[in-house]
Amino acid sequence: MTSTATIPDLTLMERFRRVRAASERLAAPLEPEDCVVQSMPDASPTKWHLAHTSWFFETLVLKPTHPAYRPLNPAYNFLFNSYYNTIGKQFLRPHRGLVTRPTLADTLEYRRHVDRYMTELFERSEALGVDVPETVVTVGLHHEQQHQELIVTDLKHLLSCNPLFPVYREGSGAGAEPRREGQAPSAMAWVDGPEGVVDVGHAGEGFAFDHETPRHRVFLHPYRLATRLVTCGEYRAFMADGGYARPELWLSDGWNTVRQEGWEAPLYWMTRDGEWWMFTLSGLRRVDDAEPVCHVSFYEADAYARWAGARLPSEAEWETVAVRRPIEGNFVDEEHFHPRPLSAEPDDGPHQLFGDVWEWTTSAYAAYPGYRQPEGALGEYNAKFMSNQYVLRGGSCATPVSHIRATYRNFFPPTARWQFAGIRLATDGD
Amino acid sequence: MTSTATIPDLTLMERFRRVRAASERLAAPLEPEDCVVQSMPDASPTKWHLAHTSWFFETLVLKPTHPAYRPLNPAYNFLFNSYYNTIGKQFLRPHRGLVTRPTLADTLEYRRHVDRYMTELFERSEALGVDVPETVVTVGLHHEQQHQELIVTDLKHLLSCNPLFPVYREGSGAGAEPRREGQAPSAMAWVDGPEGVVDVGHAGEGFAFDHETPRHRVFLHPYRLATRLVTCGEYRAFMADGGYARPELWLSDGWNTVRQEGWEAPLYWMTRDGEWWMFTLSGLRRVDDAEPVCHVSFYEADAYARWAGARLPSEAEWETVAVRRPIEGNFVDEEHFHPRPLSAEPDDGPHQLFGDVWEWTTSAYAAYPGYRQPEGALGEYNAKFMSNQYVLRGGSCATPVSHIRATYRNFFPPTARWQFAGIRLATDGD
Amino acid sequence: MTSTATIPDLTLMERFRRVRAASERLAAPLEPEDCVVQSMPDASPTKWHLAHTSWFFETLVLKPTHPAYRPLNPAYNFLFNSYYNTIGKQFLRPHRGLVTRPTLADTLEYRRHVDRYMTELFERSEALGVDVPETVVTVGLHHEQQHQELIVTDLKHLLSCNPLFPVYREGSGAGAEPRREGQAPSAMAWVDGPEGVVDVGHAGEGFAFDHETPRHRVFLHPYRLATRLVTCGEYRAFMADGGYARPELWLSDGWNTVRQEGWEAPLYWMTRDGEWWMFTLSGLRRVDDAEPVCHVSFYEADAYARWAGARLPSEAEWETVAVRRPIEGNFVDEEHFHPRPLSAEPDDGPHQLFGDVWEWTTSAYAAYPGYRQPEGALGEYNAKFMSNQYVLRGGSCATPVSHIRATYRNFFPPTARWQFAGIRLATDGD
Amino acid sequence: MTSTATIPDLTLMERFRRVRAASERLAAPLEPEDCVVQSMPDASPTKWHLAHTSWFFETLVLKPTHPAYRPLNPAYNFLFNSYYNTIGKQFLRPHRGLVTRPTLADTLEYRRHVDRYMTELFERSEALGVDVPETVVTVGLHHEQQHQELIVTDLKHLLSCNPLFPVYREGSGAGAEPRREGQAPSAMAWVDGPEGVVDVGHAGEGFAFDHETPRHRVFLHPYRLATRLVTCGEYRAFMADGGYARPELWLSDGWNTVRQEGWEAPLYWMTRDGEWWMFTLSGLRRVDDAEPVCHVSFYEADAYARWAGARLPSEAEWETVAVRRPIEGNFVDEEHFHPRPLSAEPDDGPHQLFGDVWEWTTSAYAAYPGYRQPEGALGEYNAKFMSNQYVLRGGSCATPVSHIRATYRNFFPPTARWQFAGIRLATDGD
C-alpha cells in the first residue's frame, strides 16, 4: 500500500473524521468483555484507548477552545488521563482494567459527545469566535493513531492469554497451513549506505513529533544494511543452534531476562506435536518460515545479529537509507494484522523498511543535539521517556500508513515483545 | 427472615431450579463488563462463578450419570475447574479474569445447556435407566450457594476499585444520610454458655459438609458470649483510641500486616472532609454507628477484642450457644446486601448470631477428632485447606438462608477482609 | 542423658554461670567471620545471639535493679533488642547481619561487662540494698537457652550455604560412611494414650513459660501414639512413592510451597552420584536410614503422615503420654548436634519423646483457656505469636536438657525447616 | 596529585607488586567481620574482592602459563569467579556474603600463594621456558585497580548500614564541623569545547580497555562545559526548590524510582535536628556546601541539570575537552576517600575533571563504531554490559591515579548511587 500520509486535499476535519472512524473500526469485531480487560501492566483495555483518545481532544482542544463545551462526565478527566503529570492526578496504569463502568456503550457515547463538539468547532469556529488549534488537533490525530496500534497489540496479548485462542478477524491471516518449505526467501543481500557527515531528523515540512527535531549532523562510518528483514526460518536456525542457551551471544541483562522469563522462542510461539505454531489475530497456526520474524525483544534481535556475524543498524544509519525509499508496505490499513513474506522485489531495495515490523536499532532513545522540550502537557509526550529504551523505526502491520515517516522514532524497553517488532541486520563497511 | 433451609416439601429438582435461578438473579443488574474482570487473585469474575457452578454439575453429575450428555464445549472442563487436582489440570486462579470468551451470553447459554440435561435427568431418570445421584446434586447446590455469596463479595471488591463507586442495587442500602447519633445500641450484655463436656458437630439429620463431622465431645471451661455484634460506633472508639497504632493490641503477624498494608480502618472505609464514609453495594455513604462493623480481618477482630478487655469465642463455644437459637436474620434473600443495625430485641438473646456478618472465632480451622476425608474429588472440598485459616460462624447478609446451620464452618485466612466478617466478643466465665 | 533440669542444689548464681558459659562454648569453634553473617531473615548471626542474651539481663535485670549499673555502650540497647515493642524501637531483624561492629571480641567484652555486674548483684545484693529479681533472671536463663538452640540451627543454615560445606565440630557426627542397610529399626509399634477428660498444662512446680498455663481440662478421644520417630529410611520410601509429586497427600498451602520452593527432600539433603547425602554440623555425609528424619516442615510431616495412613498427634495427646515418661534423650549437652538412631529399647516406650527432634503436632499455636498475658515486656514473649504457627514438643539435639519439660510448647510456622524438627505418628483409637 | 599512571621506569613485576600491595593496604584497617558481609546484591565483601583479583591471575595467567602451578584450593575457582560464563559455573553474586570460609586470613594466604608463583614467573620465566603474558597481566592489574575502587565503595555502603556509623579512617575527613557558609565556590563558568568532526577513543599508546577503541570520528555541535563540579550547596538549593517533588524535572523512570525508593537527598545524607549530615568513611558529619555533591544517580544528575537550565555533557564532549587537560586530582592514593572542595584555580579550567567524582554523561553505554569484542574470557569484560547503563568519566577519590585516562569509560545503571558519582553541567553552544 502506497503511503497516503499526506493527501494534500484533506481538510483537518476530514482527517479528524477518518482517524476517529478508524479507531472504532478496529473495535467493531469485539465483544464488550474483550474491551474491558487489561492483560498486563504495559497494556490497556480497548475501552480505555477509545476513551483516552477522546479525553485528549476534550482536555487539550475543547476545554481550552470551545466556549460552550460541557463535559459528559467530569470524572472522565481523572479516569482517562494517562501520564500527564501537569494535568492533575492520573489513574494508575495497572488499574485501568478494574474500571468496568463506564461500559463500552458509555464510552462510545463519550466519543459521540466529543466528536459532536469537535465538528461544531471545525464548522462554526468563526461563529464561536475562536480559532481551531490546528497544531494540537494534529498532534491529537497522531496520538490517536498511536493508540490504534496499541489497540491491536494489546488486544493480541489479551486474546493470547485465553486457552481457547479466539480469532479476532477470520481469514485475514494464513490459516493453519504448514510451513512453506519451498518458499525460502532469497539469500541475504546488502547495500552500502551514505557515509561521512550526514543530516538526520525532521526537515520542516509536514507534521513530526518534537523528538524528531532538530535536524542535525552526525558522522557515519562505512556500513551496510540488509535488503530485507530476518525471516522466521532464519530465526529458527538460530534457535536450533542453541541461540537461547548460549550466554556468549547475549548482553548480560538479556541473558538474565532469558533465564528469568524462560524465553526459548519469540512471544506467541509454542510447540504442538514437535512443530512450532504461533498465535496470530487470525488464531493459532503453524509458523511460516518465509515471514519476517516478529514479537522479539531488543535482546533477542541483538543476540540473533551477533550469532549471524552482524549487528543492528543505528537509527541514523537506518534513516539515512530509508529517507531515500518510498513509504510502501503492509500497514494496518490492509487489515492483515501480521507481517507478510517478501514477494516481488521490484528493485535492489532495501525492502520492507516500512510496515510489517518495527525494526530495532542499536540506538538508545535520547534527545537529539539542540533538542528543546515543548512547554506544558505536550512536553511530557516524548522527552521524559528518554532512558532505558531503544529506538525502533519504520512502522508495522499495526501502524496506520498515514502515521509513519522515515524520521519517525518509536521507542520501547529492550525487554518488550508484545509489539510487532523484528530484525534488520547491518554490518560495518570497509 | 426465618430460615427456610429445610422446607420439607421441596423436591430435589425444585431446589435445583430455585438455587440456579438465584445465581442468575444476582447477576441480573450487571453489565457484561462487570462480569468479566477479576479485581484481585482471591476474587473471581461473576462470569466465572456462573460457569464454574455449572461445571460442577456437568463434571460430577452429568458426565458420570447421564448416558446422553454431550458437553457444549470440551474446553470448558479445563477453563472452569477450580482447584480439583483429581480432575485434570486447572486454569490458574489469578488468570480467571483474562478469559473474555466465552462471553457472559455464552456462559448463560452454558447454564441453559447444563440445566436442560439436569432437568431431563430429574424427570426421566427411570427412562434413562439411571439413578439421580442425590448426594452429589445436594453438594452441588450448596456449592452453588457458596458461590452466590462470592458473587456478592467479589463484585463488591471490583466495584470498590472504580473511582466512580458504581451502585449495584439502588435503594437497598442506607443512602448517604448522616451517622445516626441518637440510635446508639444498648450496652453490651453477656450470656453464660453451657460448660463442661458438650457435644459439637453435625448430628446426622439433613445436609452437612464433611468437615462438620463427626459429632464429638469437647470440654468447655466457663465462658460468656456477647448478646450482640460489635457496632461501627464501638469500632470507631477503638480507632480513636489509637487502635491501629498500638502494637501491644495486635498479634505479631497482624501488626506486620497493619504496617505493610497501611490499614487504618475496615476495608471500604474512607474519610471525606473529616468524616468516615464507606462503600456499599448501594454506593458510597456515611458510616452508620449503629450497624455491625464488617469487612474486618481476624487480626482486627482479635485486636479489637483485646482492646475491649475481652476475646473472641472459640467455635465450640459459639456453636454450643447458637445451636439453641433460631436461624433468623438478615440474609442474601432479603437483597439488602449489608448488615443491619440491631432493632427489636424479643428476648435476652444472644442476637444476630445468624446472618448480617460472619463471626470470627479463635479456632484455627482443623479436622475434628475422628474426621475422615471423603474419597475422590469431593475429598478436596474442605480438608486440604486446614492450615493458616480461622473458622467463622453464622453466615452473613450475602449468605442464602437455606445454606446456613449452627454447625456450619466457614474459614478464611486471618488477613482476609473482603467477606462480610465482623466481631462477636466473648470472655472467660468465673 | 538424664535430665538435670532441676538439680536442686544449684544456686541461681551457679545456674547463671553455667548457662552463660554454655553459650560461649557453642561459639568457641567459630571464626569471627562465621559469627557475623546472617544467612536468611529467620536466622540471626551468632554474634547477635551472644549480644542479645546479654541485652536481656542488662535491660530487664541490671538497669531496673542494680543501682550502680553503667551500660558499656548505650547504642547496644537499640542494636540488640529483638522484638520488644515496649522497649523502644528495635533494629530490623533482616539487617542484623549488616552490623560488623561491635566485633565478636567487642561482644564477648559486653558479655564480661554484664556478667560482672550480675555477679555483683548476686553476691552483694544486700550491700546494694536490692533484691535479686529471681523470676526475671530465671526467664533470662531460659531465654538464653532458647538462643543456644538458635545458635546451633542458624549456624547450620549458614554453613550449609557455603559450597565448601565447612565442618563445625569434627568427629561428632557419623562421617561419610554408607547407609546402614542392616540396622533397620523395628517395625512401628503403637501405644494407647489416656482418654476422656484429662488435665494438661504446667502444674505449678518449677519454672514454666506463661503460655504453658493455666493447667486445664481437655477431652481426648481414643488415640494411639507411635513408639518411635519416623526414620530417614521410612521417609525415603515416601519420597520414592512420589511423595513430593502427589497433591492429594498435601494441604493446599503445603502443595503451593512444594512447588514454589521446589522441595523434593528434607532441608540439607542433596543427591550425589545417585545417592542421598545430607549436610550436618560434622560436614557432608550419606543419609543414614536408621536415623530419625529431621529438617522437615509441618507440611511435610503432615503429608508423610497422610501417606502412612496415620496423622500427627495433637499437643494434648502428646503431653498426656509424655508426662508419664522420663526426660531422657540426645540433647545439646552431648554435643552430637544431630538426632541419633534408636538403639536400646529398655521398655515398650514410647521412646525418643525428648531430645533428637522437635515433634510437629496438629495443634495450631493458641492460648490455653483462661490464659492471661503477662504485663510489660515479658507479655510480648509468647502471646503475640499465636497465629499461623504450629506447636512442636519434646526438644531436640540442639536443646539444653535442663530447658525442656513435658508441658513445653515450642512453635514455628508450617513452612519452617531449619530447626531440628521431625515426625511422630498418631492414629485414632477405636 | 599528578598522574603517575605511566611511570616509564617501572617493570611489570614492580607494577604488580605495587598494585597488589595497594589492595591490602585498603583492607588493613578492617576487622575480619567487616570483610565478610555483603550489604546489598550490587556490592561484594572485601574478602571477596581480595580473593577474586587473585583468582584472575591464577586462572588467566598462572594456570595457562606456569608449568609448576598448583592451586591452593581447587574450590576457589568456583567460589571466586565473578561473571565469566566461559570459565565454568560461577557462584551467584548475591550469595558472596554467605561464604565465611575461607576466612580473611585464609584469603590473605591465597594472595601470598598466587603472588609467590607470579614472582617466580616474572623472575624465572626463562628458566621455566615460558613467556610472561604481559597483556593479560596488565589487564589483571587494571582489573585489580577497579576492585580497589569497589572495596572502598562497597565498604562505605556496608558501614553506612550500621547505626553506629563506624569510622574507616580517622582524620582523613572533615570531622563534624559546621557547613562552611563563607566558602561558597565561585559562580559557575563555562568553556566552549572543540566542535565539528573530532576524533575520540583511545589512540594506541599505552593500555586501554577494548571498549575505548577504535578511535573514531564523531560530529559535535557547539557546546559548553562547566568549569567545575556542582557543589553540595547548589544541590541543596535544588532540594529546597522542591527538586525531589516536581515530576516535570525528572525522566519518567527516574520519577518512578524517586517515589519507590523514597529518595529525597543524595545517598548517605540524613537530617539531624533540622540540618543535613552525611556519612563518610571518616564517620558522620555535617554536609559541606563547598564540596562537590556525590552519591547521586544519573536520574538525580539529569534532574538537577534540567532544573539548572542546563544538561549533562555527552561522553564525546567530555572527552574532547578532557584530553587537553592534565590528569590531576584527588585520587585514592591520597587516602582522603571523599571529594574535596575546589580550592586554588591555576587557570580557566575546566577543573576537577579527574578524581573527586565520576561524572555522569548523557551517553548510554554502547559500542564504538567498528568495535570488535575480544575472544574468550576477556571478551566478557565490557561488551556484554552494553545496555541500560550510562557512561561516567574522569575517575573519583576512590580511583587509583594510575588507572585513569581521558578516554576511560566507566558505566553504571541510571539508578546506581553507591559510587562516588557527581555532576558536571553542559549546555548547547550557539
PDB file of N, CA, C and O in Angstrom, chain C residues 254-268:
ATOM      1  N   GLY C 254       0.549 -26.284  51.655  1.00  0.00           N
ATOM      2  CA  GLY C 254       1.758 -27.090  51.605  1.00  0.00           C
ATOM      3  C   GLY C 254       2.148 -27.411  50.175  1.00  0.00           C
ATOM      4  O   GLY C 254       3.315 -27.314  49.786  1.00  0.00           O
ATOM      5  N   TRP C 255       1.160 -27.781  49.388  1.00  0.00           N
ATOM      6  CA  TRP C 255       1.421 -28.104  47.987  1.00  0.00           C
ATOM      7  C   TRP C 255       1.946 -26.883  47.224  1.00  0.00           C
ATOM      8  O   TRP C 255       2.883 -26.980  46.431  1.00  0.00           O
ATOM      9  N   ASN C 256       1.352 -25.721  47.506  1.00  0.00           N
ATOM     10  CA  ASN C 256       1.863 -24.499  46.882  1.00  0.00           C
ATOM     11  C   ASN C 256       3.323 -24.257  47.252  1.00  0.00           C
ATOM     12  O   ASN C 256       4.134 -23.841  46.424  1.00  0.00           O
ATOM     13  N   THR C 257       3.637 -24.516  48.518  1.00  0.00           N
ATOM     14  CA  THR C 257       5.011 -24.314  48.970  1.00  0.00           C
ATOM     15  C   THR C 257       5.958 -25.289  48.288  1.00  0.00           C
ATOM     16  O   THR C 257       7.052 -24.910  47.859  1.00  0.00           O
ATOM     17  N   VAL C 258       5.554 -26.539  48.178  1.00  0.00           N
ATOM     18  CA  VAL C 258       6.381 -27.543  47.499  1.00  0.00           C
ATOM     19  C   VAL C 258       6.742 -27.068  46.096  1.00  0.00           C
ATOM     20  O   VAL C 258       7.902 -27.148  45.676  1.00  0.00           O
ATOM     21  N   ARG C 259       5.748 -26.533  45.393  1.00  0.00           N
ATOM     22  CA  ARG C 259       6.009 -26.117  44.010  1.00  0.00           C
ATOM     23  C   ARG C 259       6.829 -24.837  43.939  1.00  0.00           C
ATOM     24  O   ARG C 259       7.746 -24.715  43.136  1.00  0.00           O
ATOM     25  N   GLN C 260       6.481 -23.874  44.792  1.00  0.00           N
ATOM     26  CA  GLN C 260       7.227 -22.617  44.764  1.00  0.00           C
ATOM     27  C   GLN C 260       8.683 -22.800  45.160  1.00  0.00           C
ATOM     28  O   GLN C 260       9.580 -22.192  44.585  1.00  0.00           O
ATOM     29  N   GLU C 261       8.918 -23.603  46.187  1.00  0.00           N
ATOM     30  CA  GLU C 261      10.273 -23.754  46.713  1.00  0.00           C
ATOM     31  C   GLU C 261      11.027 -24.885  46.031  1.00  0.00           C
ATOM     32  O   GLU C 261      12.222 -25.051  46.248  1.00  0.00           O
ATOM     33  N   GLY C 262      10.313 -25.682  45.224  1.00  0.00           N
ATOM     34  CA  GLY C 262      10.982 -26.797  44.569  1.00  0.00           C
ATOM     35  C   GLY C 262      11.440 -27.873  45.537  1.00  0.00           C
ATOM     36  O   GLY C 262      12.405 -28.580  45.278  1.00  0.00           O
ATOM     37  N   TRP C 263      10.721 -28.023  46.655  1.00  0.00           N
ATOM     38  CA  TRP C 263      11.096 -29.066  47.626  1.00  0.00           C
ATOM     39  C   TRP C 263      10.981 -30.449  47.006  1.00  0.00           C
ATOM     40  O   TRP C 263       9.988 -30.775  46.346  1.00  0.00           O
ATOM     41  N   GLU C 264      11.970 -31.281  47.231  1.00  0.00           N
ATOM     42  CA  GLU C 264      11.841 -32.694  46.866  1.00  0.00           C
ATOM     43  C   GLU C 264      12.528 -33.613  47.869  1.00  0.00           C
ATOM     44  O   GLU C 264      12.672 -34.811  47.618  1.00  0.00           O
ATOM     45  N   ALA C 265      12.935 -33.049  48.977  1.00  0.00           N
ATOM     46  CA  ALA C 265      13.553 -33.826  50.061  1.00  0.00           C
ATOM     47  C   ALA C 265      13.621 -32.907  51.273  1.00  0.00           C
ATOM     48  O   ALA C 265      13.391 -31.704  51.149  1.00  0.00           O
ATOM     49  N   PRO C 266      13.953 -33.452  52.454  1.00  0.00           N
ATOM     50  CA  PRO C 266      14.142 -32.578  53.614  1.00  0.00           C
ATOM     51  C   PRO C 266      15.249 -31.556  53.352  1.00  0.00           C
ATOM     52  O   PRO C 266      16.107 -31.763  52.486  1.00  0.00           O
ATOM     53  N   LEU C 267      15.222 -30.484  54.112  1.00  0.00           N
ATOM     54  CA  LEU C 267      16.285 -29.490  54.013  1.00  0.00           C
ATOM     55  C   LEU C 267      17.634 -30.148  54.288  1.00  0.00           C
ATOM     56  O   LEU C 267      17.725 -31.042  55.121  1.00  0.00           O
ATOM     57  N   TYR C 268      18.638 -29.711  53.581  1.00  0.00           N
ATOM     58  CA  TYR C 268      20.024 -30.173  53.745  1.00  0.00           C
ATOM     59  C   TYR C 268      20.292 -31.509  53.072  1.00  0.00           C
ATOM     60  O   TYR C 268      21.412 -31.992  53.139  1.00  0.00           O
TER      61      TYR C 268
END
